[in-house]
Amino acid sequence: MSPSTLTEAPAPPVLADRTKPAAGLSVSQFVLEQLKAWKIERIYGVIGDANLSLLDELGKQNAIRYVACRHESGAALMASAEAKLTGKTAVCLATSGPGVANMLNGLADAAMDRAPVLALSGQVETAKIGTRAKQYVDQQKLNAAVAGKSELLTHADALPELMEQALVHGLLQGRVTHLSVPKDLYPAKVKGGVKPYAAHLHQPLAAPDSEIAEAAALLASAERPVLFIGRGVKRTTEQVVQLAEKLSAAVITTLPARPLFPNDHACYAGGLGQAGSEASSLLLAESDLIVMLGATWWPDDYVPTQARIVQVDWNREALGLGHPLHKGIVGDLGQIVPKLAAAGHISAQDRSAWRARVRDVCSGWKRQIEGEAGADGTPIPPQRVIKTIADHVSDQAVIAVDTGDHTLWFNRIFQAKAGQDILISGRWRTLGFALPAAIAAKLCYPDRQAIAIAGDGGVVQTLMEFQTAVELRLPIVLIVLNNAAYAMEQARMNAADMNLTGSAIQPPDFAAIAEACGGLGYRASSSAEFEQSLREALSGGKPALIDVRTAATPVPHAKI
């Protein structure tokens, strides 16, 4: 080697002098273009000083619809409901300070139910971050309890990567993600390009055949099997029915999964827990094998101790969560369930005694709830209200159920149809979920009925979103079960012989509020009045509210 070679400057790394091309877009424009690339159709939000630039750009295009809400919690609940209903990423928007703080309740609902929601929030100017500026709060700390990822944009060139991370992380892990944008950065130009939605993001997760074969062997050896199904089986409902019939298994569903198994099937035992059925509790206690398919919720008081539990889910973190686990399989249920149903040897065992037991218990339960639903009186029994709703809503309806004693009556009485969807605040259980959820459902599926069922205690939390429905001309139907009480809490206090302080409510005139907002308002004090009001509301072509006076009937098994 010559001396001159040693003194030469080293060659630069390949592409070292190449810079990212400028997208020619401002931060506001880039955010919207990235969302368009992911087929985002709506942003739910409330206007504020720190998001004006983004709203300005939203108003200049038509691909993404801006839904102006009355409260940031309502906006986030709409996004959460859309994500639950469609399985796709939904987006909500708030301003700095109180705006992003108000959004937390809806984001918590999405986080607890693993709904992919992207929250966008304005922030104070970059020079004021960390100071005593008005409406400043450390938004990353504020959102840490609910967001799987929360980032602050500090330079326009970081936006492409931050947006990509937020969208991918949220969708793949079913998490809330959050991005704060200082208001002085909205006009800044971005270097870097928009990333399209990639096909590999929805590639099914395949489980090894050996794992499926082992699960099939466990099914074949079971004498008293039970299937516990959640909304994860939505794309494989026919095979679930085949599997249940081959096994002679009792079938239990989570509340959102009720439409995913025929409710009139001889082996359908209803829901789980206090809001479920006594039949499911009885059959779980007698089972020797429970197969969980796409379900992750199991109340502590209802976890059986004697049965082996096999759980199948795409989310490995959910396996064994809150219950003992004999075997877990990670994978796409659309691949696994058909293979289990096709395994011939799972039906070789004589389970005629178990089949007879299941049918006897289930038929007895159905007779019981039919009797409850047929009761009448003034005020109207809540069971009768739920039965009337079930009889009159469309087979394709989306039914959003709020949190309260009516949730338990709904799961106990309502007989779901295969084309329906049920939306709930599953783990967070916030009051006020149903109305925003019904609005989101109607926006997602304009040709389907959207029904909200709420109690008088919960509906007031988000009632002014009814005006949002009127403004958008969405013919949703909001049914308020009005028993002048926080009835579930009141029943628990009564069961513990407590003072009933705080459990009574003096309800407003809900029908008058609906009319003042520009919608239809109805009042019903008898079963006949409610049925007539429901018929009119469903065909009225405008947002409608029915105030139905119901009895504060204690829910079964009430306790502190």
Coordinates of C-alpha atoms in Angstrom, one line a residue:
M1 CA 0.0 0.0 0.0
S2 CA 1.4 3.4 -1.0
P3 CA 1.8 6.3 1.6
S4 CA -0.6 8.4 -0.5
T5 CA -3.3 5.8 -0.1
L6 CA -3.2 6.1 3.7
T7 CA -3.7 9.8 3.7
E8 CA -6.7 9.9 1.4
A9 CA -10.0 10.8 3.0
P10 CA -12.4 7.8 3.5
A11 CA -15.3 7.6 1.1
P12 CA -18.6 8.8 2.5
P13 CA -21.2 6.1 3.4
V14 CA -23.6 5.2 0.6
L15 CA -26.4 7.8 0.3
A16 CA -24.9 9.9 3.1
D17 CA -25.5 13.1 1.2
R18 CA -29.1 12.4 0.2
T19 CA -31.7 14.4 2.0
K20 CA -35.4 13.5 2.4
P21 CA -37.4 15.1 -0.4
A22 CA -39.8 17.9 0.7
A23 CA -43.4 16.9 0.5
G24 CA -44.4 20.4 -0.2
L25 CA -47.0 20.1 2.5
S26 CA -47.5 22.0 5.7
V27 CA -47.9 20.0 9.0
S28 CA -51.7 20.5 8.8
Q29 CA -51.8 19.3 5.2
F30 CA -49.5 16.4 5.8
V31 CA -51.7 15.1 8.8
L32 CA -54.7 15.0 6.5
E33 CA -52.9 13.4 3.6
Q34 CA -51.5 10.7 5.8
L35 CA -55.0 10.0 7.2
K36 CA -56.4 9.9 3.7
A37 CA -53.8 7.3 2.8
W38 CA -55.2 5.2 5.6
K39 CA -58.8 5.6 4.4
I40 CA -59.8 7.6 7.5
E41 CA -63.2 9.0 6.7
R42 CA -64.0 11.1 9.7
I43 CA -62.5 13.2 12.5
Y44 CA -64.7 13.8 15.6
G45 CA -63.7 16.9 17.5
V46 CA -64.3 20.2 19.2
I47 CA -62.8 23.5 17.9
G48 CA -60.2 25.4 19.9
D49 CA -57.5 27.9 19.6
A50 CA -54.7 25.3 19.2
N51 CA -56.4 23.4 16.4
L52 CA -57.7 26.2 14.1
S53 CA -55.0 25.6 11.4
L54 CA -55.9 21.9 11.1
L55 CA -59.7 22.8 10.9
D56 CA -58.9 25.3 8.2
E57 CA -57.3 22.6 6.1
L58 CA -60.1 20.2 6.9
G59 CA -62.6 22.7 5.5
K60 CA -60.7 22.9 2.2
Q61 CA -61.1 19.2 1.3
N62 CA -63.9 16.6 1.1
A63 CA -62.2 13.3 1.6
I64 CA -62.3 13.4 5.4
R65 CA -65.5 14.6 7.1
Y66 CA -65.2 16.7 10.2
V67 CA -67.9 15.9 12.8
A68 CA -68.3 18.9 15.1
C69 CA -69.2 17.6 18.6
R70 CA -70.5 19.4 21.7
H71 CA -67.9 17.9 24.1
E72 CA -64.5 16.3 23.6
S73 CA -65.5 13.3 25.6
G74 CA -68.4 12.8 23.2
A75 CA -65.9 13.1 20.3
A76 CA -63.6 10.5 21.7
L77 CA -66.5 8.1 22.5
M78 CA -67.7 8.4 18.9
A79 CA -64.2 7.5 17.7
S80 CA -64.0 4.6 20.1
A81 CA -67.4 3.3 19.0
E82 CA -66.4 3.6 15.3
A83 CA -63.2 1.7 16.0
K84 CA -65.1 -1.1 17.8
L85 CA -67.7 -1.3 15.1
T86 CA -65.5 -1.3 12.1
G87 CA -62.2 -2.7 13.4
K88 CA -60.4 0.3 11.7
T89 CA -58.6 3.2 13.1
A90 CA -60.8 6.2 14.1
V91 CA -59.6 9.7 14.9
C92 CA -60.7 12.4 17.3
L93 CA -59.4 16.0 17.8
A94 CA -59.2 18.4 20.7
T95 CA -57.5 21.7 21.6
S96 CA -54.8 22.2 24.3
G97 CA -55.4 22.1 28.0
P98 CA -59.1 21.5 28.9
G99 CA -59.8 20.2 25.4
V100 CA -57.4 17.3 25.7
A101 CA -58.3 16.7 29.3
N102 CA -62.0 16.4 28.4
M103 CA -61.1 13.8 25.8
L104 CA -59.6 11.4 28.4
N105 CA -62.9 9.7 29.3
G106 CA -63.6 8.6 25.7
L107 CA -60.0 7.6 25.2
A108 CA -60.0 5.5 28.3
D109 CA -63.1 3.6 26.9
A110 CA -61.2 2.9 23.7
A111 CA -58.0 1.8 25.6
M112 CA -59.9 -0.6 27.9
D113 CA -61.7 -2.2 25.0
R114 CA -58.6 -2.3 22.7
A115 CA -60.1 0.0 20.1
P116 CA -57.6 1.7 17.8
V117 CA -58.1 5.4 18.2
L118 CA -55.7 8.2 17.2
A119 CA -56.2 11.3 19.2
L120 CA -54.8 14.6 17.8
S121 CA -54.5 17.6 20.0
G122 CA -53.3 21.1 19.6
Q123 CA -50.6 22.4 22.0
V124 CA -49.3 25.8 23.0
E125 CA -46.5 27.3 21.0
T126 CA -43.2 25.5 21.2
A127 CA -41.6 28.5 23.0
K128 CA -44.2 28.2 25.7
I129 CA -44.0 24.5 26.4
G130 CA -43.2 23.9 30.0
T131 CA -44.1 27.4 31.1
R132 CA -47.1 28.9 32.9
A133 CA -48.8 29.7 29.6
K134 CA -52.6 29.5 29.4
Q135 CA -53.9 26.1 28.6
Y136 CA -50.5 24.4 28.9
V137 CA -50.3 21.0 30.4
D138 CA -47.9 18.2 29.7
Q139 CA -50.2 16.2 27.5
Q140 CA -47.9 13.2 27.4
K141 CA -48.1 12.8 31.1
L142 CA -51.8 13.5 31.0
N143 CA -52.4 10.7 28.5
A144 CA -49.9 8.2 29.8
A145 CA -52.6 6.2 31.7
V146 CA -54.6 5.5 28.5
A147 CA -52.4 6.0 25.5
G148 CA -50.1 3.2 24.3
K149 CA -48.1 5.9 22.6
S150 CA -48.2 9.6 23.1
E151 CA -45.7 12.0 21.4
L152 CA -45.1 15.7 21.1
L153 CA -44.2 17.1 17.6
T154 CA -41.1 19.3 18.1
H155 CA -40.1 19.7 14.4
A156 CA -42.1 19.4 11.2
D157 CA -39.6 16.8 9.8
A158 CA -40.5 14.3 12.6
L159 CA -44.1 14.2 11.5
P160 CA -44.0 11.4 8.9
E161 CA -42.4 9.0 11.3
L162 CA -44.6 10.0 14.3
M163 CA -47.7 9.6 12.2
E164 CA -46.6 6.2 10.9
Q165 CA -45.7 5.0 14.3
A166 CA -49.0 6.1 15.8
L167 CA -51.2 4.6 13.1
V168 CA -49.3 1.2 12.9
H169 CA -49.0 0.9 16.7
G170 CA -52.6 1.7 17.3
L171 CA -54.0 -0.7 14.7
L172 CA -51.8 -3.7 15.3
Q173 CA -52.0 -3.6 19.1
G174 CA -55.5 -2.2 19.5
R175 CA -54.2 0.8 21.4
V176 CA -55.0 4.5 21.8
T177 CA -52.2 6.7 20.3
H178 CA -51.9 10.4 20.7
L179 CA -50.0 13.2 18.9
S180 CA -49.7 16.8 20.3
V181 CA -49.0 19.5 17.7
P182 CA -47.9 23.0 18.9
K183 CA -50.0 25.5 17.1
D184 CA -47.0 27.4 15.7
L185 CA -45.8 24.3 13.8
Y186 CA -49.0 23.8 11.7
P187 CA -47.7 26.1 8.9
A188 CA -44.2 24.6 8.8
K189 CA -43.3 22.6 5.7
V190 CA -42.6 18.8 6.1
K191 CA -39.8 16.8 4.6
G192 CA -40.7 13.2 4.0
G193 CA -43.5 11.4 2.3
V194 CA -46.9 10.0 3.2
K195 CA -46.9 6.3 4.0
P196 CA -49.7 4.2 2.5
Y197 CA -51.5 1.5 4.4
A198 CA -49.5 -1.6 3.8
A199 CA -51.1 -5.0 3.0
H200 CA -48.9 -6.9 5.5
L201 CA -50.6 -5.0 8.4
H202 CA -53.7 -7.1 8.0
Q203 CA -52.0 -10.4 7.1
P204 CA -53.5 -13.2 9.2
L205 CA -51.5 -14.6 12.0
A206 CA -51.2 -18.3 11.3
A207 CA -51.0 -20.8 14.2
P208 CA -48.9 -24.0 13.7
D209 CA -51.0 -27.1 12.8
S210 CA -49.5 -29.0 15.7
E211 CA -51.0 -26.5 18.1
I212 CA -54.4 -26.8 16.5
A213 CA -54.2 -30.6 16.5
E214 CA -53.4 -30.5 20.3
A215 CA -56.4 -28.3 20.9
A216 CA -58.6 -30.6 18.8
A217 CA -57.4 -33.6 20.9
L218 CA -58.5 -31.7 24.1
L219 CA -61.9 -31.1 22.5
A220 CA -62.2 -34.8 21.6
S221 CA -61.5 -35.9 25.2
A222 CA -64.0 -33.4 26.8
E223 CA -67.2 -34.9 28.1
R224 CA -69.0 -31.6 29.1
P225 CA -67.6 -28.8 26.8
V226 CA -68.6 -25.2 26.8
L227 CA -67.7 -22.5 24.2
F228 CA -67.3 -19.0 25.4
I229 CA -67.2 -16.6 22.4
G230 CA -66.4 -13.0 22.0
R231 CA -66.5 -10.5 19.2
G232 CA -63.3 -12.0 17.8
V233 CA -65.3 -14.7 16.1
K234 CA -67.1 -12.2 13.9
R235 CA -65.6 -13.6 10.6
T236 CA -66.2 -17.2 11.4
T237 CA -69.7 -17.5 12.9
E238 CA -70.9 -20.4 10.7
Q239 CA -67.9 -22.5 11.8
V240 CA -68.5 -21.7 15.5
V241 CA -72.1 -23.1 15.1
Q242 CA -70.7 -26.2 13.4
L243 CA -68.1 -26.6 16.2
A244 CA -70.7 -26.2 18.9
E245 CA -73.0 -28.8 17.3
K246 CA -70.3 -31.3 16.8
L247 CA -69.2 -31.0 20.4
S248 CA -72.8 -30.8 21.8
A249 CA -71.4 -27.8 23.7
A250 CA -73.2 -25.1 25.6
V251 CA -72.4 -21.7 24.2
I252 CA -72.0 -18.5 26.2
T253 CA -71.3 -15.1 24.7
T254 CA -70.0 -11.7 25.8
L255 CA -72.5 -9.0 25.4
P256 CA -71.1 -7.6 22.1
A257 CA -70.9 -11.1 20.7
R258 CA -74.6 -11.9 21.2
P259 CA -75.4 -11.5 17.5
L260 CA -72.6 -13.8 16.6
F261 CA -74.4 -17.0 17.7
P262 CA -78.1 -17.8 17.1
N263 CA -79.9 -16.8 20.3
D264 CA -82.7 -19.3 19.6
H265 CA -80.3 -22.2 19.3
A266 CA -80.9 -25.1 21.7
C267 CA -77.4 -24.9 23.1
Y268 CA -77.3 -21.1 23.6
A269 CA -77.0 -20.3 27.3
G270 CA -76.9 -16.5 27.2
G271 CA -74.4 -14.2 28.7
L272 CA -71.8 -14.3 31.5
G273 CA -71.8 -12.7 34.9
Q274 CA -74.4 -10.7 36.7
A275 CA -75.6 -9.3 33.4
G276 CA -75.7 -12.8 31.9
S277 CA -77.8 -15.8 32.7
E278 CA -78.2 -18.2 35.6
A279 CA -78.0 -21.0 32.9
S280 CA -74.5 -20.0 31.9
S281 CA -73.3 -20.0 35.5
L282 CA -74.8 -23.5 36.1
L283 CA -73.3 -25.0 33.0
L284 CA -69.9 -23.5 33.5
A285 CA -69.9 -25.0 37.0
E286 CA -70.5 -28.5 35.5
S287 CA -68.2 -28.2 32.5
D288 CA -64.9 -30.1 32.2
L289 CA -63.5 -28.0 29.3
I290 CA -64.1 -24.4 28.4
V291 CA -62.9 -23.1 25.0
M292 CA -62.6 -19.3 24.8
L293 CA -62.7 -18.0 21.2
G294 CA -62.0 -14.3 20.8
A295 CA -63.2 -13.4 24.3
T296 CA -61.1 -11.7 26.9
W297 CA -63.5 -10.6 29.7
W298 CA -64.3 -12.8 32.6
P299 CA -65.6 -11.4 35.9
D300 CA -63.8 -12.8 38.9
D301 CA -66.9 -14.2 40.6
Y302 CA -67.7 -16.3 37.7
V303 CA -64.4 -18.1 36.9
P304 CA -64.9 -21.8 37.3
T305 CA -62.2 -23.7 39.2
Q306 CA -62.7 -27.3 38.0
A307 CA -62.6 -27.0 34.2
R308 CA -59.6 -26.8 31.9
I309 CA -59.6 -23.6 29.8
V310 CA -58.3 -23.4 26.3
Q311 CA -58.1 -19.9 24.9
V312 CA -57.7 -18.8 21.3
D313 CA -57.0 -15.2 20.4
W314 CA -54.8 -13.0 18.1
N315 CA -53.7 -11.0 21.1
R316 CA -51.1 -13.1 23.0
E317 CA -51.4 -10.6 26.0
A318 CA -55.0 -11.7 26.5
L319 CA -54.3 -15.3 27.0
G320 CA -54.9 -16.3 30.6
L321 CA -55.8 -12.8 31.7
G322 CA -58.0 -13.1 34.8
H323 CA -58.5 -16.8 34.6
P324 CA -56.5 -20.1 34.8
L325 CA -55.2 -21.3 31.4
H326 CA -54.6 -24.9 30.4
K327 CA -53.7 -24.1 26.8
G328 CA -53.4 -20.9 24.8
I329 CA -53.2 -20.6 21.0
V330 CA -52.2 -17.3 19.3
G331 CA -53.5 -16.8 15.9
D332 CA -56.3 -15.7 13.5
L333 CA -59.6 -17.3 14.5
G334 CA -60.6 -17.3 10.8
Q335 CA -57.9 -19.9 10.3
I336 CA -58.2 -21.8 13.6
V337 CA -61.9 -22.3 14.1
P338 CA -62.6 -23.9 10.7
K339 CA -59.8 -26.4 11.3
L340 CA -61.2 -27.3 14.7
A341 CA -64.7 -27.6 13.3
A342 CA -63.5 -29.8 10.5
A343 CA -61.7 -32.2 12.9
G344 CA -63.8 -35.4 12.6
H345 CA -62.7 -37.0 15.8
I346 CA -64.0 -34.2 18.1
S347 CA -67.5 -35.6 17.8
A348 CA -66.6 -39.3 18.2
Q349 CA -67.4 -39.3 21.9
D350 CA -71.0 -40.0 23.1
R351 CA -72.1 -36.7 24.7
S352 CA -75.8 -37.4 24.6
A353 CA -76.2 -37.0 28.3
W354 CA -74.5 -33.6 28.2
R355 CA -76.5 -32.5 25.2
A356 CA -79.7 -33.3 27.0
R357 CA -78.5 -31.5 30.1
V358 CA -77.6 -28.4 28.1
R359 CA -80.9 -28.3 26.3
D360 CA -82.8 -28.7 29.5
V361 CA -81.0 -25.9 31.3
C362 CA -81.2 -23.6 28.3
S363 CA -84.8 -24.2 27.5
G364 CA -85.7 -23.6 31.2
W365 CA -83.8 -20.3 31.1
K366 CA -85.6 -19.2 28.0
R367 CA -89.0 -19.9 29.6
Q368 CA -87.9 -17.9 32.6
I369 CA -86.9 -14.8 30.6
E370 CA -90.0 -15.0 28.4
G371 CA -92.0 -14.9 31.6
E372 CA -90.1 -11.9 32.8
A373 CA -90.4 -10.1 29.5
G374 CA -94.1 -10.6 29.4
A375 CA -94.8 -8.9 32.7
D376 CA -96.5 -5.5 32.6
G377 CA -97.4 -2.7 34.8
T378 CA -97.0 1.0 35.6
P379 CA -94.2 2.1 35.6
I380 CA -93.2 -0.4 32.9
P381 CA -90.9 -3.3 34.0
P382 CA -87.5 -2.8 32.3
Q383 CA -87.7 -6.4 31.0
R384 CA -90.8 -5.5 29.0
V385 CA -89.0 -2.4 27.6
I386 CA -86.1 -4.5 26.4
K387 CA -88.4 -7.1 24.9
T388 CA -90.3 -4.5 23.0
I389 CA -87.1 -3.0 21.6
A390 CA -85.9 -6.5 20.5
D391 CA -89.3 -7.1 18.7
H392 CA -89.2 -3.8 16.7
V393 CA -85.7 -2.9 15.8
S394 CA -84.3 -4.0 12.4
D395 CA -82.4 -7.3 11.9
Q396 CA -79.5 -5.1 10.8
A397 CA -79.7 -2.5 13.6
V398 CA -76.7 -1.2 15.5
I399 CA -77.7 -1.1 19.2
A400 CA -75.5 1.0 21.5
V401 CA -76.1 0.3 25.2
D402 CA -75.1 2.7 27.9
T403 CA -73.9 1.7 31.4
G404 CA -76.4 1.1 34.1
D405 CA -79.0 -1.4 35.4
H406 CA -80.5 -1.4 31.9
T407 CA -77.3 -3.0 30.6
L408 CA -77.9 -6.0 32.8
W409 CA -81.6 -6.2 31.7
F410 CA -80.5 -5.9 28.1
N411 CA -78.1 -8.8 28.3
R412 CA -80.6 -10.9 30.2
I413 CA -83.6 -10.3 27.9
F414 CA -82.6 -9.1 24.5
Q415 CA -82.6 -11.8 21.8
A416 CA -80.1 -10.6 19.1
K417 CA -80.3 -11.3 15.4
A418 CA -77.4 -12.3 13.2
G419 CA -77.1 -9.0 11.3
Q420 CA -77.1 -6.8 14.3
D421 CA -74.2 -5.2 16.2
I422 CA -74.1 -4.3 19.8
L423 CA -71.8 -1.6 21.1
I424 CA -71.0 -1.1 24.8
S425 CA -68.4 0.5 27.1
G426 CA -67.0 -2.9 28.0
R427 CA -64.3 -2.5 30.7
W428 CA -64.3 1.2 31.3
R429 CA -68.1 1.3 31.7
T430 CA -68.6 5.0 31.4
L431 CA -71.9 6.7 31.7
G432 CA -72.9 8.5 28.5
F433 CA -71.5 6.0 26.0
A434 CA -74.7 5.1 24.0
L435 CA -75.7 8.3 22.4
P436 CA -72.2 9.2 20.9
A437 CA -71.8 5.6 19.8
A438 CA -75.2 5.6 18.0
I439 CA -74.1 8.8 16.2
A440 CA -70.9 7.2 15.1
A441 CA -72.7 4.0 14.0
K442 CA -75.2 6.0 11.8
L443 CA -72.3 7.9 10.2
C444 CA -70.5 4.6 9.5
Y445 CA -73.6 2.8 8.2
P446 CA -76.2 5.3 7.0
D447 CA -78.6 2.6 5.8
R448 CA -78.8 0.8 9.1
Q449 CA -80.9 1.7 12.2
A450 CA -78.9 3.2 15.0
I451 CA -80.4 2.8 18.4
A452 CA -79.1 4.1 21.7
I453 CA -80.4 2.7 25.0
A454 CA -79.5 4.7 28.2
G455 CA -80.7 5.3 31.7
D456 CA -81.7 8.6 33.1
G457 CA -78.6 8.8 35.2
G458 CA -76.2 8.1 32.4
V459 CA -77.7 9.9 29.4
V460 CA -77.2 13.4 30.9
Q461 CA -73.5 12.9 30.6
T462 CA -73.5 13.3 26.9
L463 CA -77.1 14.4 26.2
M464 CA -76.2 17.5 24.2
E465 CA -74.7 15.3 21.5
F466 CA -78.3 14.8 20.6
Q467 CA -78.0 18.3 19.1
T468 CA -75.0 17.0 17.1
A469 CA -77.3 14.3 15.7
V470 CA -79.9 17.0 14.7
E471 CA -77.3 19.1 13.1
L472 CA -76.0 16.2 11.1
R473 CA -79.6 15.1 10.3
L474 CA -79.0 11.6 11.6
P475 CA -82.3 9.7 12.3
I476 CA -81.0 7.9 15.4
V477 CA -83.4 6.8 18.2
L478 CA -82.4 7.4 21.8
I479 CA -84.4 5.4 24.4
V480 CA -84.1 6.7 28.0
L481 CA -85.2 4.2 30.7
N482 CA -86.3 6.7 33.3
N483 CA -86.7 5.3 36.8
A484 CA -85.6 8.5 38.7
A485 CA -82.6 6.7 40.2
Y486 CA -79.1 5.4 39.7
A487 CA -80.9 2.1 40.0
M488 CA -78.0 -0.3 40.0
E489 CA -76.2 1.6 42.8
Q490 CA -79.5 2.0 44.7
A491 CA -80.1 -1.8 44.5
R492 CA -76.6 -2.5 45.9
M493 CA -77.1 0.0 48.7
N494 CA -80.4 -1.5 49.6
A495 CA -78.8 -5.0 49.6
A496 CA -76.2 -3.8 52.1
D497 CA -78.8 -1.8 54.2
M498 CA -77.0 1.5 53.4
N499 CA -78.4 5.0 53.4
L500 CA -79.5 5.8 49.9
T501 CA -77.9 9.2 49.7
G502 CA -77.1 10.2 46.1
S503 CA -79.0 7.4 44.4
A504 CA -82.2 9.3 43.6
I505 CA -82.5 11.6 40.5
Q506 CA -84.9 14.3 39.6
P507 CA -84.9 13.8 35.9
P508 CA -85.5 16.7 33.5
D509 CA -88.1 16.6 30.7
F510 CA -86.0 14.6 28.3
A511 CA -88.6 14.8 25.5
A512 CA -88.7 18.6 25.8
I513 CA -84.9 18.7 25.5
A514 CA -85.0 16.7 22.4
E515 CA -87.6 19.0 20.9
A516 CA -85.7 22.1 21.9
C517 CA -82.7 20.6 20.0
G518 CA -84.8 20.2 16.9
G519 CA -85.5 16.5 17.2
L520 CA -88.6 14.4 18.0
G521 CA -89.5 13.9 21.7
Y522 CA -91.8 11.2 23.0
R523 CA -93.1 10.2 26.5
A524 CA -94.3 6.7 27.4
S525 CA -95.8 5.6 30.7
S526 CA -97.3 2.3 29.5
S527 CA -96.2 -0.6 27.4
A528 CA -98.7 0.4 24.7
E529 CA -97.5 4.0 24.6
F530 CA -93.9 2.9 24.4
E531 CA -94.5 0.5 21.6
Q532 CA -96.4 3.2 19.6
S533 CA -93.7 5.8 20.3
L534 CA -91.0 3.4 19.2
R535 CA -92.8 2.7 15.9
E536 CA -93.1 6.4 15.2
A537 CA -89.5 7.2 16.2
L538 CA -88.1 4.4 14.0
S539 CA -90.0 5.8 11.0
G540 CA -89.9 9.5 11.8
G541 CA -86.8 10.3 9.7
K542 CA -85.3 12.6 12.4
P543 CA -83.3 12.2 15.6
A544 CA -85.8 11.0 18.2
L545 CA -85.8 10.5 22.0
I546 CA -88.3 8.4 23.9
D547 CA -88.6 9.0 27.6
V548 CA -90.0 5.8 29.0
R549 CA -91.0 5.6 32.6
T550 CA -89.7 2.3 34.0
A551 CA -89.8 0.6 37.3
A552 CA -86.6 0.6 39.4
T553 CA -86.7 -3.2 39.6
P554 CA -83.6 -4.5 41.4
V555 CA -81.3 -6.5 39.1
P556 CA -80.7 -10.1 40.1
H557 CA -77.9 -10.9 42.5
A558 CA -77.4 -7.3 43.5
K559 CA -74.6 -6.8 46.0
I560 CA -71.8 -4.4 46.9

